XYZ file of N, CA and C in Angstrom:
519
model
N 11.891 70.357 95.940
C 11.346 70.889 94.843
C 12.612 71.704 94.031
N 12.588 71.183 93.004
C 13.668 71.863 91.961
C 13.593 73.274 91.843
N 14.985 74.094 91.339
C 14.849 75.498 91.412
C 13.887 75.761 90.065
N 13.326 76.869 89.980
C 12.244 77.421 88.975
C 12.982 78.524 88.500
N 12.980 78.703 87.262
C 13.621 80.015 86.617
C 12.628 80.364 85.743
N 12.364 81.876 85.891
C 11.597 82.500 85.019
C 12.016 83.256 83.838
N 11.133 83.215 82.618
C 11.632 84.056 81.488
C 10.341 84.672 80.864
N 10.588 85.697 80.327
C 9.622 86.355 79.522
C 9.639 86.002 78.168
N 8.482 85.596 77.438
C 8.330 85.301 76.176
C 7.683 86.380 75.289
N 8.507 86.537 74.114
C 7.760 87.314 73.049
C 6.516 86.567 72.553
N 5.769 87.323 71.758
C 4.825 86.773 71.221
C 4.908 85.446 70.024
N 5.970 85.809 69.407
C 6.311 84.538 68.416
C 6.593 83.331 69.276
N 7.351 83.633 70.519
C 7.813 82.277 71.340
C 6.397 81.872 71.922
N 5.567 82.874 72.497
C 4.437 82.251 72.615
C 3.572 81.296 72.227
N 3.561 81.728 70.700
C 2.727 81.356 69.632
C 3.426 79.757 69.642
N 4.610 79.774 69.539
C 5.157 78.440 69.246
C 5.212 77.431 70.371
N 4.577 78.162 71.414
C 4.517 77.212 73.012
C 3.158 76.693 73.104
N 2.369 76.864 72.133
C 1.019 76.882 72.253
C 0.349 75.571 72.650
N 0.985 74.025 72.237
C 0.724 72.908 72.690
C 1.015 72.718 74.021
N 2.329 73.192 74.308
C 2.997 73.008 75.860
C 1.837 73.740 76.656
N 1.478 74.927 76.424
C 0.687 75.827 77.208
C -0.819 75.158 77.228
N -1.521 74.381 76.355
C -2.587 73.871 76.490
C -2.492 72.528 77.236
N -1.414 71.891 77.114
C -1.153 70.843 78.279
C -0.934 71.614 79.698
N -0.378 72.441 79.823
C -0.270 73.110 81.006
C -1.762 73.456 81.578
N -2.462 74.139 81.193
C -3.619 74.414 81.097
C -4.821 73.220 81.755
N -4.599 72.129 80.911
C -5.332 70.964 81.199
C -4.806 70.592 82.377
N -3.408 70.464 82.795
C -3.159 69.706 83.954
C -3.444 70.633 85.262
N -3.561 72.006 85.010
C -3.819 72.736 86.151
C -5.426 73.161 86.335
N -6.253 73.108 85.382
C -7.463 73.721 85.428
C -8.651 72.449 85.333
N -8.402 71.419 84.686
C -9.458 70.238 84.778
C -9.889 70.162 85.743
N -11.174 69.657 86.144
C -12.074 69.849 85.251
C -12.834 71.279 85.297
N -12.339 72.285 86.128
C -13.027 73.497 86.104
C -12.895 74.224 85.029
N -11.839 74.167 84.245
C -11.443 75.037 83.240
C -12.070 75.456 81.843
N -12.776 74.649 81.589
C -13.692 74.394 80.378
C -12.987 74.017 79.053
N -12.019 73.060 79.290
C -11.490 72.238 78.004
C -10.366 73.010 77.270
N -9.600 71.849 76.693
C -8.426 72.360 75.999
C -8.836 72.986 74.983
N -9.648 72.627 73.964
C -9.771 73.443 72.759
C -10.311 74.822 72.902
N -11.200 75.057 73.835
C -11.677 76.409 74.364
C -10.564 77.003 74.816
N -9.500 76.754 75.538
C -8.390 77.255 75.905
C -7.523 77.913 74.876
N -7.202 76.827 73.913
C -6.473 76.980 72.727
C -6.988 78.302 71.717
N -8.552 78.224 71.609
C -9.157 79.494 70.915
C -8.977 80.953 71.696
N -9.083 80.840 73.053
C -8.720 81.999 73.843
C -7.225 82.563 73.541
N -6.498 81.506 73.715
C -4.854 81.645 73.766
C -4.480 82.479 72.300
N -5.220 81.701 71.222
C -4.961 82.267 69.710
C -5.224 83.945 70.000
N -6.467 84.211 70.415
C -6.916 85.446 70.395
C -6.140 86.304 71.345
N -5.831 86.045 72.556
C -5.087 86.748 73.268
C -3.652 87.153 73.021
N -2.883 86.019 72.283
C -1.662 86.407 71.796
C -1.629 87.555 70.678
N -2.749 87.624 70.109
C -2.848 88.723 69.183
C -3.074 90.001 69.395
N -3.554 90.281 71.028
C -3.780 91.143 71.496
C -2.777 92.506 71.931
N -2.919 93.868 71.489
C -2.081 94.645 71.695
C -1.294 94.399 73.272
N 0.049 94.783 73.221
C 0.708 94.600 74.353
C 0.923 93.190 75.313
N 0.616 92.107 74.274
C 0.434 90.867 75.032
C 1.671 90.556 75.785
N 1.836 90.062 76.948
C 2.880 89.939 77.808
C 2.893 88.820 78.469
N 3.897 88.057 78.435
C 3.761 86.452 79.060
C 5.081 86.033 79.824
N 5.101 85.633 80.917
C 6.400 85.150 81.680
C 5.676 83.500 82.069
N 7.102 82.721 81.675
C 6.917 81.369 82.117
C 7.930 81.099 83.313
N 7.346 79.738 84.113
C 8.452 79.309 84.937
C 8.501 77.842 84.379
N 9.898 77.705 84.722
C 10.468 76.446 84.141
C 11.644 75.871 85.300
N 11.244 74.546 85.533
C 12.292 73.700 86.275
C 12.627 72.519 85.498
N 13.881 72.647 85.146
C 14.675 71.925 84.234
C 13.764 71.952 82.741
N 13.327 70.772 82.437
C 12.825 70.633 81.045
C 11.169 70.637 81.513
N 10.899 71.104 82.750
C 9.372 70.940 83.141
C 8.850 72.504 82.908
N 7.660 72.606 82.023
C 7.151 73.894 82.163
C 6.326 73.755 83.614
N 6.555 74.687 84.451
C 5.817 74.701 85.890
C 4.791 75.514 86.064
N 4.980 76.653 85.127
C 3.711 77.836 85.312
C 3.905 78.800 84.337
N 2.878 79.881 84.282
C 2.871 80.805 83.313
C 1.692 81.760 83.638
N 2.295 82.952 83.408
C 1.015 84.151 83.722
C 1.344 85.048 82.349
N 0.261 85.379 81.856
C 0.115 86.188 80.798
C -1.297 86.985 80.740
N -1.065 88.293 80.106
C -2.063 89.297 80.195
C -1.782 90.096 78.957
N -2.643 91.581 78.866
C -2.447 91.965 77.658
C -3.122 93.424 77.935
N -3.220 94.443 77.272
C -3.764 95.814 77.170
C -5.002 95.292 76.128
N -6.239 95.305 76.597
C -7.377 95.244 75.805
C -7.261 96.498 74.601
N -8.184 96.032 73.649
C -8.331 96.968 72.384
C -9.001 98.028 73.071
N -8.361 99.235 72.613
C -9.120 100.482 73.163
C -10.552 100.522 72.507
N -11.570 100.775 73.235
C -12.992 100.886 72.651
C -13.459 99.486 72.329
N -12.949 98.378 72.661
C -13.117 97.014 72.721
C -14.430 96.709 73.954
N -14.942 95.573 73.794
C -15.673 95.061 74.537
C -14.916 94.698 75.948
N -13.915 94.232 76.328
C -13.533 93.957 77.268
C -12.847 95.094 78.145
N -12.290 96.047 77.127
C -11.760 97.213 77.905
C -13.213 98.121 78.557
N -14.085 98.230 77.668
C -15.165 99.061 78.266
C -15.934 97.989 79.335
N -15.968 96.975 79.491
C -16.489 96.193 80.555
C -15.933 96.648 81.792
N -14.465 96.830 81.679
C -13.749 96.971 82.989
C -13.770 98.768 83.163
N -13.961 99.360 82.346
C -13.918 100.858 82.740
C -15.412 101.118 83.443
N -16.569 100.188 82.913
C -17.899 100.466 83.566
C -17.858 99.959 85.155
N -16.762 99.125 85.435
C -16.567 98.765 86.869
C -15.668 99.162 87.629
N -14.913 100.011 87.136
C -13.622 100.732 87.857
C -14.479 101.628 89.150
N -13.782 101.746 90.086
C -14.094 102.781 90.807
C -13.780 104.129 90.260
N -14.701 105.495 90.463
C -14.554 106.794 89.633
C -12.990 107.115 89.885
N -12.474 107.205 90.921
C -10.900 107.743 91.237
C -9.959 106.848 90.367
N -10.395 105.781 89.671
C -9.368 105.000 89.059
C -9.911 105.019 87.213
N -10.752 105.783 86.939
C -11.225 105.780 85.661
C -10.175 105.711 84.737
N -9.984 104.790 83.758
C -9.009 104.743 82.571
C -9.723 105.566 81.502
N -9.110 106.718 81.252
C -9.607 107.612 80.094
C -9.548 106.618 78.849
N -10.867 106.993 78.039
C -11.149 106.063 76.718
C -9.779 106.250 75.884
N -9.056 105.544 75.354
C -7.992 105.653 74.392
C -6.623 105.846 74.902
N -6.708 105.747 76.265
C -5.490 105.887 77.160
C -4.511 104.757 76.965
N -5.220 103.491 76.818
C -4.351 102.139 77.069
C -3.612 101.830 77.972
N -4.057 102.193 79.103
C -3.228 101.970 80.196
C -4.235 101.210 81.139
N -4.941 100.502 80.543
C -5.360 99.126 81.330
C -4.779 97.783 81.034
N -4.557 97.305 81.895
C -3.831 95.900 81.793
C -4.502 94.741 82.258
N -4.612 93.742 81.619
C -5.813 92.562 82.196
C -4.897 91.288 82.072
N -4.635 90.771 83.643
C -4.151 89.583 83.684
C -5.239 88.593 83.255
N -5.065 87.505 82.257
C -6.209 86.819 81.677
C -5.791 85.313 82.088
N -4.572 84.829 82.305
C -4.523 83.371 82.800
C -3.339 83.256 83.829
N -3.434 82.512 84.452
C -2.029 81.889 85.562
C -2.683 80.351 85.546
N -1.159 79.748 85.475
C -1.144 78.454 85.551
C -0.109 78.006 86.219
N -0.098 77.280 87.211
C 1.227 76.505 88.312
C 0.713 75.307 88.418
N 1.615 74.208 87.826
C 1.458 72.809 88.114
C 1.255 72.735 89.785
N 0.426 71.795 90.149
C 0.126 71.328 91.436
C 1.338 71.219 92.376
N 2.180 70.739 91.720
C 3.721 70.275 92.400
C 4.361 71.831 92.841
N 3.881 72.712 92.241
C 4.683 74.039 92.310
C 3.938 74.881 92.964
N 3.015 74.646 93.286
C 2.008 75.813 94.222
C 2.447 75.774 95.433
N 2.049 77.170 96.247
C 2.323 77.402 97.440
C 3.973 77.424 97.870
N 4.773 77.705 96.616
C 5.980 77.993 96.919
C 6.521 79.379 96.447
N 5.579 80.194 96.154
C 5.812 81.442 95.501
C 6.164 81.616 94.183
N 5.686 80.496 93.600
C 5.870 80.699 91.943
C 5.033 81.657 91.161
N 3.629 81.481 91.691
C 2.896 82.284 90.948
C 3.133 83.858 91.168
N 3.524 84.395 92.713
C 3.890 85.510 92.955
C 5.099 85.907 92.164
N 6.174 85.159 91.973
C 7.429 85.345 90.979
C 6.914 86.024 89.774
N 6.003 84.933 89.113
C 5.630 85.322 88.061
C 4.690 86.683 87.750
N 4.004 86.818 88.785
C 3.211 88.349 88.663
C 4.194 89.348 88.875
N 5.106 89.165 89.637
C 6.296 90.410 89.923
C 6.794 90.626 88.581
N 7.263 89.551 87.877
C 8.274 89.833 86.820
C 7.078 90.317 85.698
N 5.913 89.768 85.485
C 5.082 90.144 84.440
C 4.772 92.048 84.744
N 4.308 92.128 85.896
C 3.907 93.362 85.989
C 5.119 94.534 86.227
N 6.329 94.115 86.205
C 7.619 94.913 86.344
C 7.259 95.814 84.998
N 6.914 95.374 83.903
C 6.979 96.435 82.696
C 5.401 97.314 82.959
N 4.679 97.068 83.678
C 3.186 97.549 83.772
C 2.966 98.588 85.238
N 4.155 98.906 85.675
C 3.910 99.672 86.722
C 2.926 100.975 86.816
N 2.869 101.545 85.734
C 1.922 102.812 85.630
C 0.444 102.513 84.775
N 0.061 101.106 84.593
C -1.067 100.680 84.277
C -1.948 100.590 85.358
N -3.439 100.707 85.417
C -4.378 100.023 86.135
C -4.601 98.435 85.743
N -4.091 97.854 86.771
C -3.880 96.335 86.381
C -5.206 95.697 87.037
N -5.776 94.655 86.325
C -6.922 94.031 86.594
C -6.671 92.582 86.197
N -7.803 91.835 86.747
C -7.824 90.622 86.290
C -9.351 90.165 85.655
N -9.340 89.190 84.716
C -10.392 88.480 84.417
C -10.367 87.128 84.616
N -11.393 86.664 85.261
C -11.238 85.164 85.575
C -12.495 84.685 85.445
N -12.894 83.346 84.871
C -14.209 82.529 84.877
C -14.883 82.570 86.122
N -16.260 82.797 86.480
C -17.064 83.032 87.560
C -16.911 81.585 88.330
N -16.623 81.728 89.758
C -16.526 80.558 90.468
C -15.339 79.995 90.658
N -13.775 80.313 89.961
C -12.975 79.788 89.652
C -12.382 79.696 91.223
N -12.427 78.598 92.038
C -11.719 78.780 93.493
C -10.358 79.056 93.278
N -9.420 78.375 92.832
C -8.239 78.596 92.511
C -7.670 79.940 92.177
N -8.431 80.562 91.233
C -8.291 81.949 91.037
C -8.680 82.788 91.858
N -9.715 82.728 92.515
C -10.171 83.432 93.908
C -8.777 83.473 94.898
N -8.387 82.369 95.303
C -7.684 82.285 96.418
C -6.467 82.972 96.012
N -5.667 82.889 94.806
C -4.482 83.542 94.396
C -4.917 85.237 94.332
N -6.053 85.554 93.989
C -6.173 87.033 93.754
C -6.487 87.437 95.230
N -7.230 86.940 95.994
C -7.420 87.271 97.377
C -5.918 87.300 98.217
N -5.192 86.450 97.909
C -3.942 86.385 98.609
C -3.013 87.612 98.030
N -3.202 88.192 96.697
C -2.530 89.216 96.416
C -3.222 90.533 96.699
N -4.308 90.451 97.457
C -5.186 91.538 98.078
C -6.048 92.275 96.865
N -5.983 91.524 95.873
C -7.230 92.084 94.695
C -8.386 92.134 95.354
N -9.394 93.146 94.779
C -10.686 93.089 95.235
C -11.380 92.921 93.746
N -12.908 92.049 94.423
C -13.545 91.760 93.145
C -14.184 93.034 93.011
N -14.432 93.483 91.453
C -15.189 94.633 91.025
C -16.784 94.297 90.750
N -16.759 93.025 89.922
C -18.010 92.807 89.610
C -18.071 91.443 88.429
N -18.868 91.527 88.002
C -18.841 90.500 86.769
C -19.403 91.249 85.469
N -19.053 90.548 84.489
C -19.666 90.909 83.053
C -20.057 89.587 82.236
N -20.775 89.809 81.460
C -21.584 88.756 80.979
C -20.823 88.137 79.806
N -20.360 88.779 78.899
C -19.829 88.228 77.673
C -18.380 88.701 77.370
N -17.266 87.571 77.451
C -17.834 86.235 77.860
C -17.814 86.210 79.479
N -18.479 85.392 80.045
C -18.648 85.301 81.573
C -17.430 85.510 82.121
N -17.166 86.692 83.108
C -16.027 86.895 83.626
C -16.173 87.604 84.886
N -15.366 87.297 85.948
C -15.445 88.236 87.207
C -14.001 88.939 87.125
N -14.419 90.301 87.268
C -13.546 91.468 87.340
C -12.817 91.607 88.475
N -11.180 91.708 89.024
C -10.679 91.844 89.944
C -9.789 93.005 89.781
N -9.425 93.768 90.661
C -8.689 94.987 90.564
C -7.462 94.837 91.689
N -6.048 95.185 91.252
C -4.849 95.188 91.887
C -4.830 96.411 92.655
N -4.664 96.280 94.175
C -4.327 97.501 94.741
C -3.375 98.403 94.512
N -3.730 99.674 94.695
C -3.000 100.580 94.465
C -1.784 100.549 95.506
N -0.484 100.768 94.815
C 0.771 100.774 95.508
C 1.052 102.388 96.133
N 1.677 102.255 97.238
C 2.070 103.617 98.041
C 1.235 104.554 97.783
């Protein structure tokens, strides 16, 4: 496998890469992922979220992977859904903005099991060391469950709109 280089993208750069992201999504997640158009609609909303943060993995001219997330809007439905599921000792005070949600991980099949996802996670979260880091994944997504379990995340529960499973990053030290 060729060497993979990581880079952080600005919001503007991410928007410019929307077609490449859609292609990556379809390649990584079909048929379980819900389709290209649904992804593009979510991606457009996510890029506009506060503190949107994205890291890509490239091998030569190939977009091999991507991980992104954001801090959900204070008082918004996603932030409230997570706050309701968090253990009492980890409650994020309303308005603190210290909840960060991983919302999309994509790695091409030929680059999986080589540490690319973990490298993406480490770089992305290097800016979010003080945040309560969570993940929101579609229910029953086998590939997401495998990665989150490998990273020692704990499933917190589910929320209905949009249907997502909530996972929590283990506390360090």
